[in-house]
Backbone as ProteinMPNN parsed JSONL, in Angstrom:
{"seq_chain_A": "MCNLQEVDRAPIHATAEGLPVTTIEKTATTIEKTALARLDHEGRLLNAVLKAPTTKPGRFGFRGDIALKFQTQVADEKRPPDFCIEQVLTIVEEGEPTIPVLAGYLHSFAYLGVVTDTIGDLLRPTGKYLLFCNNIDLLAKYCVDISGLTFIILPCDESTVWKETLDLMSIDKNDIKKLDTAGKLDYVLDALAKFEASYEPITFEQGLALMQPVKNRNENRPV", "coords_chain_A": {"N_chain_A": [[0.836, -1.202, 0.0], [0.32, 2.295, -0.548], [1.981, 4.746, 1.264], [0.578, 7.587, 2.238], [1.749, 9.72, 3.513], [4.296, 9.76, 2.605], [4.265, 10.515, 0.001], [5.292, 12.757, -2.48], [3.897, 15.696, -2.726], [2.545, 18.745, -4.067], [1.663, 21.418, -1.918], [-1.796, 22.03, -1.215], [-4.181, 24.563, -1.621], [-7.122, 26.549, -1.046], [-9.106, 28.289, -3.441], [-10.79, 31.484, -3.911], [-13.18, 30.726, -4.95], [-13.507, 28.322, -3.854], [-12.269, 26.226, -5.088], [-9.639, 23.83, -5.38], [-6.153, 24.716, -5.458], [-2.816, 24.322, -6.393], [0.389, 25.041, -4.85], [2.284, 25.39, -6.837], [0.725, 26.264, -8.993], [-0.153, 28.661, -7.939], [2.156, 30.159, -7.861], [2.969, 30.494, -10.459], [4.936, 31.684, -13.163], [4.621, 35.023, -14.263], [4.166, 37.273, -17.03], [4.879, 39.847, -16.397], [7.062, 39.672, -14.781], [9.211, 39.19, -16.35], [11.561, 39.528, -19.142], [9.937, 40.14, -21.247], [8.057, 41.937, -20.489], [8.031, 44.758, -21.061], [7.578, 44.774, -23.845], [5.085, 43.613, -23.94], [3.584, 45.504, -22.539], [3.763, 47.633, -24.309], [2.191, 46.762, -26.315], [3.212, 45.085, -28.279], [3.301, 42.345, -28.562], [1.828, 40.108, -30.49], [-0.805, 38.133, -32.067], [-0.699, 35.655, -30.656], [0.179, 32.289, -30.291], [1.075, 30.943, -28.162], [1.358, 32.256, -24.968], [2.393, 32.199, -22.163], [3.256, 30.601, -18.98], [5.792, 28.063, -19.189], [6.662, 24.544, -19.245], [8.728, 24.431, -17.501], [9.89, 25.443, -14.326], [9.713, 28.885, -13.42], [9.915, 29.874, -15.97], [8.801, 31.561, -18.926], [6.92, 31.45, -21.899], [6.676, 32.441, -25.363], [4.934, 32.406, -28.395], [4.384, 33.851, -31.399], [3.9, 37.051, -32.911], [6.188, 39.814, -32.928], [5.724, 43.132, -32.886], [7.413, 45.559, -34.786], [7.34, 48.063, -36.042], [4.843, 50.436, -35.835], [1.822, 51.431, -37.508], [0.634, 54.764, -38.13], [-1.942, 55.746, -36.055], [-5.353, 56.686, -36.365], [-7.499, 58.521, -34.46], [-9.411, 56.293, -32.54], [-8.947, 54.143, -34.071], [-7.667, 50.976, -34.782], [-4.799, 49.743, -36.255], [-3.001, 47.274, -38.145], [0.477, 46.452, -37.489], [3.225, 47.956, -39.34], [5.384, 46.254, -39.888], [6.747, 43.171, -38.557], [8.65, 41.005, -36.322], [8.02, 37.93, -37.295], [6.224, 34.881, -36.486], [7.47, 34.212, -34.066], [9.525, 32.425, -31.782], [10.186, 32.083, -28.487], [11.668, 32.066, -25.202], [11.724, 33.129, -21.805], [13.274, 33.859, -18.659], [12.105, 34.119, -15.335], [12.709, 37.129, -13.612], [15.068, 37.674, -14.96], [16.708, 40.095, -17.002], [17.006, 39.95, -19.749], [16.464, 38.379, -22.991], [17.162, 35.061, -23.616], [17.153, 33.341, -25.843], [15.901, 33.23, -29.164], [13.849, 32.787, -32.005], [12.765, 33.664, -35.296], [10.979, 35.271, -38.049], [11.851, 37.487, -40.655], [10.541, 39.576, -43.089], [12.108, 41.122, -44.645], [15.612, 41.48, -44.821], [16.577, 43.963, -44.156], [15.09, 44.82, -42.012], [16.427, 44.037, -39.788], [17.963, 46.019, -38.611], [15.995, 47.547, -37.368], [15.104, 45.718, -35.556], [17.216, 45.613, -33.679], [17.065, 48.23, -32.773], [14.573, 48.229, -31.546], [14.275, 45.994, -29.779], [16.795, 45.538, -28.892], [17.887, 46.227, -26.394], [16.897, 44.263, -24.836], [18.19, 41.995, -25.447], [21.096, 39.822, -25.285], [24.708, 39.711, -25.424], [25.635, 37.075, -25.383], [23.486, 35.618, -26.164], [21.279, 33.476, -28.142], [20.192, 33.996, -31.27], [18.12, 33.518, -33.876], [17.25, 34.258, -37.091], [15.128, 34.028, -39.806], [15.105, 34.995, -43.177], [13.375, 36.409, -45.972], [14.392, 37.609, -48.229], [17.05, 36.938, -48.906], [19.735, 35.155, -50.498], [18.928, 31.796, -51.336], [20.794, 29.917, -50.674], [22.352, 31.075, -48.833], [24.01, 31.574, -45.687], [24.453, 33.237, -42.816], [26.32, 34.907, -40.192], [25.637, 37.66, -38.391], [26.977, 40.458, -36.93], [25.837, 43.033, -34.961], [25.515, 45.988, -33.24], [26.81, 44.871, -31.02], [25.599, 42.425, -30.775], [24.917, 39.089, -31.904], [23.483, 37.649, -34.73], [22.054, 34.827, -36.216], [21.503, 34.325, -39.543], [19.333, 33.011, -41.836], [17.976, 31.691, -44.923], [14.481, 31.697, -45.9], [11.731, 30.492, -47.524], [8.474, 30.065, -48.406], [8.01, 28.365, -46.23], [8.018, 27.573, -42.691], [8.961, 29.12, -39.572], [8.912, 27.375, -37.405], [9.053, 24.782, -38.604], [11.489, 25.001, -40.028], [13.277, 25.482, -37.948], [13.092, 23.125, -36.439], [14.142, 21.363, -38.357], [16.755, 22.392, -38.59], [17.727, 21.869, -36.046], [17.705, 19.181, -36.127], [15.51, 17.765, -35.124], [13.097, 15.355, -34.803], [9.694, 15.454, -35.538], [8.116, 13.538, -34.396], [9.347, 13.009, -32.027], [8.483, 14.907, -30.294], [5.778, 14.95, -30.33], [4.012, 14.144, -28.342], [4.142, 16.067, -26.45], [2.816, 19.078, -24.939], [1.96, 22.399, -26.217], [3.583, 24.269, -24.835], [5.54, 22.578, -23.781], [6.727, 21.596, -26.109], [7.862, 23.955, -27.072], [9.764, 24.493, -25.054], [11.463, 22.261, -25.423], [12.457, 22.56, -28.076], [13.667, 25.128, -28.04], [15.526, 24.863, -25.994], [17.289, 23.194, -27.27], [18.085, 24.873, -29.386], [19.392, 26.875, -27.963], [21.794, 25.687, -27.396], [22.969, 25.453, -29.807], [25.621, 25.721, -32.117], [26.818, 27.86, -34.465], [28.67, 28.074, -37.486], [28.791, 29.945, -39.571], [29.225, 32.136, -42.444], [30.698, 35.147, -41.469], [29.332, 38.376, -41.587], [28.898, 41.938, -41.966], [26.193, 44.13, -40.988], [25.843, 46.086, -42.928], [27.046, 44.88, -45.146], [25.23, 42.83, -45.519], [22.966, 44.278, -46.286], [23.79, 45.123, -48.786], [23.929, 42.714, -50.106], [21.389, 41.663, -50.035], [18.28, 40.674, -51.604], [15.573, 41.916, -53.748], [12.56, 42.756, -51.971], [9.971, 40.447, -51.669], [6.675, 40.529, -53.039], [4.014, 39.803, -51.107], [1.404, 39.475, -51.894], [1.451, 38.788, -54.481], [0.478, 36.771, -57.189], [-1.646, 35.751, -55.794], [-4.982, 34.462, -55.588], [-7.757, 36.395, -56.774]], "CA_chain_A": [[0.0, 0.0, 0.0], [1.057, 3.548, -0.621], [1.933, 5.578, 2.451], [0.271, 8.931, 1.754], [2.634, 10.696, 4.129], [5.576, 9.745, 1.923], [4.093, 10.961, -1.374], [5.731, 14.14, -2.684], [2.811, 16.447, -3.342], [2.546, 20.191, -3.853], [0.605, 21.8, -0.985], [-3.031, 22.461, -1.862], [-4.905, 25.621, -0.937], [-8.425, 26.799, -1.66], [-9.299, 29.584, -4.078], [-11.972, 32.199, -3.427], [-14.359, 29.99, -5.408], [-13.548, 27.049, -3.164], [-11.608, 25.195, -5.865], [-8.263, 23.64, -4.93], [-5.082, 25.184, -6.325], [-1.535, 23.95, -5.809], [1.352, 26.127, -4.698], [2.911, 25.587, -8.141], [-0.167, 27.085, -9.79], [-0.221, 29.992, -7.347], [3.396, 30.886, -8.074], [3.346, 30.418, -11.869], [5.588, 32.889, -13.664], [3.805, 35.938, -15.055], [4.972, 38.012, -18.002], [5.358, 41.089, -15.779], [8.323, 39.41, -14.085], [10.179, 38.729, -17.34], [12.074, 40.501, -20.111], [8.9, 40.454, -22.233], [7.074, 42.84, -19.884], [7.936, 46.027, -21.799], [6.965, 44.53, -25.148], [3.664, 43.375, -23.695], [2.994, 46.794, -22.148], [3.71, 48.477, -25.502], [1.279, 46.154, -27.281], [3.991, 44.533, -29.393], [3.173, 40.886, -28.631], [0.594, 39.927, -31.249], [-1.123, 36.846, -32.707], [-0.045, 34.643, -29.82], [-0.183, 30.877, -30.222], [1.377, 30.668, -26.756], [1.815, 33.405, -24.177], [2.079, 31.58, -20.878], [4.352, 29.841, -18.374], [6.069, 26.8, -19.866], [6.7, 23.382, -18.354], [9.869, 24.545, -16.598], [9.653, 26.469, -13.306], [10.34, 30.182, -13.601], [10.08, 30.185, -17.394], [7.615, 32.032, -19.643], [7.121, 31.258, -23.327], [5.848, 33.203, -26.31], [4.923, 32.102, -29.828], [3.505, 34.816, -32.051], [4.622, 38.098, -33.633], [6.627, 40.993, -32.176], [5.613, 44.313, -33.747], [8.607, 46.4, -34.807], [6.955, 49.426, -36.419], [3.393, 50.604, -35.879], [1.25, 52.446, -38.379], [0.031, 55.902, -37.447], [-3.355, 55.489, -35.795], [-6.266, 57.821, -36.424], [-8.506, 58.402, -33.394], [-9.343, 55.011, -31.846], [-8.812, 53.079, -35.062], [-6.499, 50.119, -34.608], [-4.264, 49.256, -37.514], [-1.913, 46.304, -37.957], [1.801, 47.076, -37.603], [3.856, 47.963, -40.664], [6.095, 44.98, -39.997], [7.008, 42.476, -37.288], [9.335, 39.712, -36.332], [6.885, 37.024, -37.374], [6.378, 33.471, -36.09], [8.501, 34.214, -33.023], [9.641, 31.386, -30.755], [11.119, 32.566, -27.474], [11.434, 31.785, -23.789], [12.422, 34.035, -20.899], [13.299, 33.375, -17.282], [11.628, 35.09, -14.351], [13.72, 37.918, -12.927], [16.207, 37.994, -15.819], [16.356, 41.275, -17.797], [17.217, 39.767, -21.182], [15.935, 37.194, -23.671], [18.333, 34.223, -23.903], [17.074, 32.642, -27.126], [14.739, 33.666, -29.946], [13.833, 32.517, -33.442], [11.665, 34.379, -35.923], [11.039, 35.514, -39.493], [11.804, 38.863, -41.142], [10.244, 39.575, -44.517], [13.258, 41.768, -45.278], [16.821, 41.542, -44.002], [16.764, 45.349, -43.711], [14.402, 45.026, -40.736], [17.307, 43.671, -38.677], [18.336, 47.251, -37.928], [14.874, 47.944, -36.511], [15.091, 44.736, -34.462], [18.145, 46.043, -32.63], [16.558, 49.481, -32.204], [13.339, 47.996, -30.791], [14.419, 45.034, -28.68], [18.215, 45.306, -28.624], [18.17, 46.332, -24.96], [16.396, 43.052, -24.187], [19.011, 40.879, -25.906], [22.395, 39.744, -24.617], [25.78, 39.314, -26.342], [25.807, 35.62, -25.383], [22.22, 34.982, -26.516], [21.183, 32.775, -29.426], [19.118, 34.657, -32.006], [18.02, 32.932, -35.206], [16.249, 34.957, -37.889], [14.977, 33.604, -41.194], [14.757, 36.141, -44.018], [12.817, 36.021, -47.255], [15.05, 38.242, -49.379], [18.469, 36.632, -49.069], [19.951, 33.998, -51.367], [18.448, 30.563, -50.709], [21.941, 29.127, -50.219], [23.134, 31.91, -47.913], [23.967, 31.342, -44.24], [25.305, 34.296, -42.293], [26.323, 35.385, -38.814], [25.72, 39.116, -38.492], [27.207, 41.182, -35.68], [25.305, 44.387, -35.014], [25.306, 46.569, -31.907], [27.314, 43.963, -29.997], [24.778, 41.216, -30.75], [25.129, 38.213, -33.053], [22.269, 37.035, -35.26], [22.188, 33.817, -37.264], [20.563, 34.691, -40.599], [19.149, 31.929, -42.793], [16.874, 31.959, -45.859], [13.214, 30.995, -45.69], [10.769, 30.803, -48.573], [7.363, 29.116, -48.432], [8.121, 27.42, -45.123], [7.713, 28.228, -41.423], [10.051, 29.16, -38.597], [8.846, 26.148, -36.608], [9.563, 23.658, -39.392], [12.896, 25.211, -40.339], [14.057, 25.343, -36.714], [13.161, 21.687, -36.16], [15.092, 20.77, -39.307], [18.097, 22.85, -38.243], [18.111, 21.195, -34.805], [17.582, 17.73, -36.371], [14.487, 17.242, -34.221], [11.99, 14.669, -35.466], [8.442, 15.892, -34.923], [7.574, 12.434, -33.6], [9.987, 13.045, -30.709], [7.835, 15.897, -29.43], [4.343, 14.993, -30.617], [3.224, 13.915, -27.131], [4.268, 17.237, -25.581], [1.887, 20.16, -25.239], [2.594, 23.516, -26.922], [4.651, 24.826, -24.002], [6.598, 21.58, -23.694], [7.434, 21.588, -27.395], [8.682, 25.165, -27.137], [10.911, 24.248, -24.178], [12.342, 21.258, -26.034], [13.106, 23.098, -29.275], [14.531, 26.269, -27.729], [16.671, 24.362, -25.23], [18.232, 22.706, -28.281], [18.618, 26.027, -30.109], [20.307, 27.597, -27.074], [23.087, 24.992, -27.417], [23.405, 25.358, -31.196], [26.807, 26.497, -32.468], [26.848, 28.112, -35.906], [29.964, 28.5, -38.038], [28.443, 30.49, -40.873], [30.027, 33.272, -42.899], [30.43, 36.391, -40.738], [29.218, 39.592, -42.391], [28.347, 43.084, -41.252], [24.833, 44.493, -41.39], [25.955, 46.839, -44.179], [27.285, 43.898, -46.209], [23.962, 42.14, -45.738], [22.094, 45.17, -47.052], [24.262, 45.126, -50.172], [23.717, 41.386, -50.685], [19.984, 41.233, -50.009], [17.529, 40.734, -52.847], [14.334, 42.691, -53.608], [11.537, 42.189, -51.098], [8.906, 39.835, -52.457], [5.303, 40.962, -52.799], [3.273, 38.661, -50.56], [0.106, 39.35, -52.553], [1.649, 38.408, -55.876], [-0.032, 35.454, -57.599], [-2.769, 35.296, -54.973], [-6.264, 34.561, -56.306], [-8.552, 37.589, -56.458]], "C_chain_A": [[0.869, 1.25, 0.0], [0.873, 4.327, 0.668], [1.753, 7.025, 2.012], [1.202, 9.978, 2.34], [3.972, 10.786, 3.406], [5.474, 10.237, 0.487], [4.466, 12.431, -1.482], [4.652, 14.897, -3.434], [3.002, 17.936, -3.096], [1.423, 20.527, -2.89], [-0.607, 22.341, -1.726], [-3.736, 23.485, -0.99], [-6.234, 25.831, -1.657], [-8.449, 28.181, -2.283], [-10.534, 30.243, -3.486], [-13.245, 31.473, -3.826], [-14.474, 28.632, -4.728], [-12.876, 25.921, -3.912], [-10.165, 25.052, -5.41], [-7.264, 24.18, -5.941], [-3.761, 24.853, -5.651], [-0.648, 25.17, -5.686], [2.028, 26.432, -6.024], [2.055, 26.505, -8.999], [-0.202, 28.516, -9.274], [1.005, 30.821, -7.694], [3.865, 30.817, -9.526], [3.911, 31.756, -12.334], [4.624, 33.729, -14.495], [4.716, 36.775, -15.94], [5.558, 39.285, -17.401], [6.708, 40.916, -15.1], [9.436, 39.007, -15.042], [10.611, 39.858, -18.273], [11.05, 40.862, -21.183], [7.912, 41.509, -21.735], [6.916, 44.137, -20.674], [7.233, 45.838, -23.138], [5.467, 44.292, -25.005], [2.956, 44.685, -23.367], [2.834, 47.708, -23.363], [2.797, 47.907, -26.587], [1.98, 45.539, -28.478], [3.842, 43.017, -29.549], [1.815, 40.538, -29.236], [0.441, 38.483, -31.732], [-0.525, 35.657, -31.955], [-0.663, 33.258, -29.981], [0.043, 30.389, -28.793], [1.892, 31.949, -26.12], [1.513, 33.039, -22.733], [3.329, 30.952, -20.275], [4.553, 28.532, -19.133], [6.122, 25.676, -18.836], [7.842, 23.451, -17.352], [9.648, 25.681, -15.607], [10.404, 27.761, -13.599], [10.486, 30.629, -15.039], [8.742, 30.574, -18.021], [7.901, 31.928, -21.139], [6.195, 32.112, -24.173], [6.056, 32.675, -27.716], [3.917, 33.035, -30.478], [4.338, 35.799, -32.849], [5.043, 39.201, -32.66], [6.613, 42.18, -33.132], [6.873, 45.162, -33.635], [8.275, 47.853, -35.124], [5.443, 49.497, -36.551], [2.994, 51.632, -36.937], [0.713, 53.594, -37.528], [-1.464, 55.647, -37.285], [-4.154, 56.783, -35.836], [-7.376, 57.589, -35.413], [-8.323, 57.062, -32.686], [-9.172, 53.837, -32.807], [-7.529, 52.288, -34.828], [-6.066, 49.575, -35.96], [-3.169, 48.23, -37.244], [-0.566, 46.995, -38.089], [2.315, 47.039, -39.031], [4.618, 46.664, -40.894], [6.483, 44.475, -38.612], [8.167, 41.497, -37.453], [8.195, 38.71, -36.258], [7.254, 35.623, -36.883], [7.438, 33.292, -35.006], [8.378, 32.991, -32.114], [10.622, 31.92, -29.722], [10.693, 32.122, -26.085], [12.237, 32.783, -22.968], [12.314, 33.479, -19.486], [12.875, 34.486, -16.327], [12.796, 35.803, -13.676], [14.935, 38.271, -13.768], [15.822, 39.118, -16.78], [16.469, 41.09, -19.305], [16.643, 38.444, -21.678], [17.115, 36.308, -24.071], [18.334, 33.591, -25.288], [15.795, 33.057, -27.838], [14.93, 33.245, -31.397], [12.644, 33.255, -34.041], [11.928, 34.597, -37.402], [10.96, 37.006, -39.777], [11.54, 38.825, -42.64], [11.338, 40.282, -45.31], [14.433, 41.786, -44.314], [17.025, 42.942, -43.428], [16.107, 45.619, -42.364], [15.289, 44.697, -39.538], [17.757, 44.908, -37.903], [17.255, 47.722, -36.974], [14.744, 46.974, -35.334], [16.0, 45.21, -33.33], [17.693, 47.35, -31.984], [15.405, 49.227, -31.235], [13.534, 47.08, -29.595], [15.877, 44.765, -28.316], [18.569, 45.358, -27.151], [17.704, 45.108, -24.188], [17.181, 41.806, -24.601], [20.376, 40.929, -25.225], [23.47, 39.277, -25.602], [25.967, 37.801, -26.441], [24.534, 34.879, -25.782], [22.274, 34.301, -27.875], [19.949, 33.298, -30.159], [19.153, 34.233, -33.471], [16.899, 33.626, -35.969], [16.286, 34.456, -39.329], [14.505, 34.805, -42.006], [14.314, 35.669, -45.396], [13.626, 36.538, -48.434], [16.571, 38.112, -49.35], [18.574, 35.369, -49.919], [19.585, 32.708, -50.633], [19.579, 29.656, -50.226], [22.759, 29.866, -49.162], [22.929, 31.492, -46.459], [24.962, 32.303, -43.615], [25.25, 34.367, -40.768], [26.573, 36.886, -38.88], [25.9, 39.714, -37.104], [26.717, 42.611, -35.849], [25.004, 44.843, -33.589], [25.728, 45.622, -30.789], [26.538, 42.669, -29.867], [25.04, 40.4, -32.012], [23.818, 37.55, -33.442], [22.652, 36.002, -36.317], [21.102, 34.117, -38.295], [20.519, 33.574, -41.637], [17.98, 32.258, -43.721], [15.621, 31.174, -45.495], [12.235, 31.443, -46.762], [9.723, 29.698, -48.61], [7.54, 27.995, -47.407], [7.76, 28.174, -43.849], [8.934, 28.197, -40.514], [10.083, 27.866, -37.797], [9.472, 24.974, -37.357], [11.061, 23.8, -39.649], [13.779, 25.053, -39.098], [14.178, 23.878, -36.315], [14.168, 21.009, -37.078], [16.528, 21.135, -38.94], [18.62, 22.136, -37.002], [18.081, 19.672, -34.936], [16.618, 17.076, -35.378], [13.372, 16.618, -35.051], [10.696, 15.059, -34.766], [7.793, 14.787, -34.095], [8.16, 12.407, -32.189], [9.258, 13.976, -29.745], [6.314, 15.897, -29.567], [3.476, 14.794, -29.377], [3.299, 15.08, -26.155], [3.2, 18.265, -25.926], [2.66, 21.318, -25.872], [3.765, 24.096, -26.136], [5.83, 23.862, -23.905], [7.411, 21.493, -24.972], [8.354, 22.798, -27.51], [9.926, 25.023, -26.265], [11.936, 23.347, -24.864], [13.147, 21.86, -27.186], [14.071, 24.231, -28.928], [15.685, 25.893, -26.807], [17.738, 23.831, -26.186], [18.878, 23.874, -29.021], [19.637, 26.79, -29.26], [21.707, 26.98, -27.079], [23.696, 24.941, -28.82], [24.608, 26.261, -31.453], [26.88, 26.634, -33.984], [28.24, 28.557, -36.335], [29.739, 29.018, -39.461], [29.299, 31.718, -41.192], [29.694, 34.533, -42.099], [30.373, 37.583, -41.696], [28.707, 40.716, -41.502], [26.92, 43.331, -41.735], [24.861, 45.217, -42.736], [26.224, 45.904, -45.362], [25.999, 43.144, -46.546], [22.989, 42.976, -46.549], [22.482, 45.175, -48.529], [23.959, 43.8, -50.869], [22.242, 41.006, -50.807], [19.302, 41.47, -51.349], [16.272, 41.584, -52.658], [13.327, 41.976, -52.71], [10.389, 41.661, -51.948], [7.539, 40.373, -52.049], [4.488, 39.76, -52.337], [1.966, 38.423, -51.307], [0.217, 38.917, -54.013], [1.172, 36.975, -56.109], [-1.125, 34.908, -56.687], [-4.067, 35.408, -55.769], [-7.057, 35.776, -55.855], [-9.9, 37.166, -55.908]], "O_chain_A": [[2.0, 1.247, 0.487], [-0.253, 4.546, 1.116], [2.681, 7.625, 1.469], [1.421, 11.021, 1.724], [4.702, 11.765, 3.565], [6.496, 10.368, -0.187], [4.02, 13.255, -0.683], [4.514, 14.75, -4.649], [3.542, 18.347, -2.069], [0.327, 19.981, -3.019], [-0.47, 23.025, -2.74], [-3.874, 23.304, 0.22], [-6.429, 25.331, -2.765], [-7.889, 29.13, -1.734], [-11.238, 29.65, -2.669], [-14.266, 31.575, -3.146], [-15.413, 27.879, -4.985], [-12.892, 24.779, -3.453], [-9.523, 26.051, -5.084], [-7.5, 24.11, -7.147], [-3.607, 25.085, -4.452], [-0.885, 26.198, -6.32], [2.321, 27.591, -6.319], [2.569, 27.412, -9.654], [-0.272, 29.467, -10.053], [0.917, 32.043, -7.81], [5.041, 31.057, -9.801], [3.425, 32.819, -11.948], [3.897, 33.198, -15.334], [5.894, 36.962, -15.635], [6.61, 39.752, -17.837], [7.419, 41.893, -14.867], [10.488, 38.536, -14.609], [10.104, 40.978, -18.207], [11.271, 41.798, -21.951], [7.026, 41.928, -22.481], [5.794, 44.572, -20.931], [6.389, 46.648, -23.521], [4.678, 44.719, -25.848], [1.858, 44.944, -23.86], [1.874, 48.474, -23.438], [2.649, 48.502, -27.655], [1.413, 45.476, -29.569], [4.228, 42.469, -30.582], [0.782, 40.658, -28.577], [1.406, 37.722, -31.799], [0.079, 34.768, -32.556], [-1.871, 33.081, -29.827], [-0.691, 29.543, -28.282], [2.753, 32.633, -26.673], [0.528, 33.493, -22.15], [4.34, 30.787, -20.958], [3.598, 27.96, -19.658], [5.682, 25.84, -17.698], [7.922, 22.62, -16.448], [9.256, 26.776, -16.009], [11.575, 27.741, -13.976], [11.114, 31.653, -15.309], [7.698, 30.006, -17.7], [8.99, 32.276, -21.594], [5.088, 32.459, -23.763], [7.185, 32.513, -28.177], [2.733, 33.01, -30.145], [5.371, 35.428, -33.405], [4.341, 39.485, -31.69], [7.398, 42.229, -34.078], [7.345, 45.45, -32.536], [8.859, 48.768, -34.543], [4.835, 48.718, -37.286], [3.733, 52.575, -37.219], [0.382, 53.414, -36.356], [-2.164, 55.368, -38.259], [-3.687, 57.835, -35.398], [-8.102, 56.598, -35.487], [-7.213, 56.725, -32.276], [-9.246, 52.677, -32.4], [-6.448, 52.86, -34.694], [-6.869, 49.018, -36.708], [-2.483, 48.309, -36.224], [-0.477, 48.033, -38.745], [1.899, 46.203, -39.833], [4.514, 46.05, -41.956], [6.54, 45.23, -37.641], [8.603, 41.203, -38.566], [7.481, 38.652, -35.257], [8.422, 35.235, -36.868], [8.209, 32.332, -35.033], [7.281, 32.583, -31.733], [11.778, 32.184, -30.052], [9.522, 31.842, -25.83], [13.304, 33.229, -23.39], [11.39, 32.733, -19.161], [13.247, 35.647, -16.5], [13.749, 35.168, -13.226], [15.757, 39.083, -13.345], [14.719, 39.1, -17.326], [16.073, 41.973, -20.065], [16.376, 37.526, -20.903], [17.993, 36.766, -24.802], [19.398, 33.331, -25.85], [14.745, 33.218, -27.217], [16.029, 33.334, -31.945], [11.63, 33.45, -33.371], [12.95, 34.173, -37.941], [10.117, 37.71, -39.221], [12.232, 38.126, -43.378], [11.476, 40.062, -46.513], [14.268, 42.074, -43.128], [17.581, 43.093, -42.34], [16.51, 46.537, -41.649], [14.951, 45.033, -38.403], [17.916, 44.857, -36.683], [17.553, 48.237, -35.897], [14.322, 47.365, -34.245], [15.603, 45.209, -32.165], [17.909, 47.561, -30.79], [15.27, 49.921, -30.227], [13.016, 47.355, -28.513], [16.165, 43.868, -27.524], [19.448, 44.625, -26.697], [18.067, 44.927, -23.026], [16.875, 40.698, -24.16], [20.76, 41.952, -24.658], [23.167, 38.519, -26.524], [26.41, 37.3, -27.475], [24.498, 33.649, -25.744], [23.197, 34.523, -28.659], [18.815, 33.076, -29.733], [20.091, 34.548, -34.204], [15.741, 33.591, -35.554], [17.331, 34.459, -39.98], [13.615, 35.541, -41.58], [14.807, 34.67, -45.918], [13.558, 35.972, -49.525], [17.293, 39.04, -49.715], [17.613, 34.609, -50.04], [19.895, 32.549, -49.452], [19.342, 28.727, -49.453], [23.748, 29.335, -48.657], [21.831, 31.11, -46.053], [26.166, 32.204, -43.851], [24.276, 33.949, -40.141], [27.612, 37.324, -39.373], [25.077, 39.502, -36.214], [27.134, 43.315, -36.769], [24.318, 44.152, -32.835], [25.089, 45.569, -29.738], [26.786, 41.89, -28.946], [25.35, 40.958, -33.064], [23.129, 36.966, -32.605], [23.469, 36.271, -37.197], [19.918, 34.159, -37.959], [21.536, 33.233, -42.241], [17.089, 33.02, -43.346], [15.694, 30.121, -44.862], [11.945, 32.633, -46.893], [10.052, 28.531, -48.821], [7.257, 26.83, -47.686], [7.25, 29.292, -43.916], [9.821, 27.358, -40.668], [11.155, 27.319, -37.539], [10.315, 24.26, -36.815], [11.814, 22.837, -39.504], [14.898, 24.548, -39.189], [15.248, 23.436, -35.896], [14.956, 20.176, -36.632], [17.416, 20.283, -38.977], [19.809, 21.831, -36.91], [18.389, 18.956, -33.984], [16.874, 15.987, -34.865], [12.777, 17.281, -35.9], [10.61, 15.002, -33.54], [7.006, 15.07, -33.191], [7.556, 11.857, -31.268], [9.395, 13.851, -28.528], [5.638, 16.746, -28.986], [2.324, 15.228, -29.357], [2.599, 15.086, -25.142], [2.731, 18.324, -27.063], [3.875, 21.231, -26.046], [4.818, 24.382, -26.706], [6.986, 24.284, -23.942], [8.631, 21.336, -24.934], [9.485, 22.686, -27.984], [11.023, 25.391, -26.687], [13.13, 23.646, -24.877], [14.364, 21.69, -27.261], [15.176, 24.286, -29.467], [16.727, 26.546, -26.839], [18.935, 23.993, -25.948], [20.086, 23.867, -29.256], [20.631, 27.293, -29.783], [22.691, 27.666, -26.801], [24.808, 24.444, -28.999], [24.614, 27.425, -31.053], [26.99, 25.638, -34.7], [28.905, 29.32, -35.634], [30.396, 28.595, -40.411], [29.994, 32.258, -40.332], [28.535, 34.945, -42.053], [31.27, 37.767, -42.518], [28.157, 40.477, -40.427], [26.5, 42.802, -42.764], [23.999, 44.986, -43.584], [25.691, 46.111, -46.452], [25.719, 42.859, -47.71], [22.269, 42.452, -47.399], [21.623, 45.225, -49.41], [23.757, 43.766, -52.083], [21.888, 40.127, -51.593], [19.693, 42.346, -52.121], [15.937, 41.94, -51.528], [13.255, 40.748, -52.694], [9.896, 42.352, -52.839], [7.282, 40.636, -50.875], [4.295, 38.808, -53.094], [1.472, 37.296, -51.351], [-0.789, 38.709, -54.691], [1.442, 36.084, -55.304], [-1.492, 33.737, -56.79], [-4.235, 36.35, -56.543], [-7.026, 36.141, -54.68], [-10.726, 38.017, -55.577]]}, "name": "protein", "num_of_chains": 1, "seq": "MCNLQEVDRAPIHATAEGLPVTTIEKTATTIEKTALARLDHEGRLLNAVLKAPTTKPGRFGFRGDIALKFQTQVADEKRPPDFCIEQVLTIVEEGEPTIPVLAGYLHSFAYLGVVTDTIGDLLRPTGKYLLFCNNIDLLAKYCVDISGLTFIILPCDESTVWKETLDLMSIDKNDIKKLDTAGKLDYVLDALAKFEASYEPITFEQGLALMQPVKNRNENRPV"}
């Protein structure tokens, strides 16, 4: 028989509604205690697939878009941002002022300058930042140093950040299919945090000279 006194359980307390809640649930990490707090306050965290604590204590995860430039609003009219870091995958730790790892998509390499202007203060020199761009050569693989930060820049056309990151990390989707959304994010970004890239180093200015024209997303779409 199981001795109930020996079972390791989280203490249970009652909520105002009388429903039980564990200490773990009561102390779940909130975004206000993380490096994403400013972006959330500024309304930059959009289209969230996940915006919640992950499976690891003290960690908060986000999957969605980070707005980089807003359109001018008229009165109370809300307009979508001019452009974003799209399909963002990131995790942050409670109490830490910077983002340790992030992956995302930029429709133009030129937006990298706006990335550093907008969230550069939330990144760290030792962080791992992977950005897929639509307007660089499909065979190109770069490491770009800008403002003391290093970004891995890879091409992406008609794919997704999630799929490309799994491929880059050699993660089989069957290995994570039983995990929930937060668990999958933990698994993939823990792998990305350990990833070591040895791609061609270029400056931001060199990247601007090498980048191709920005593709029209609406081209060839049915009317």
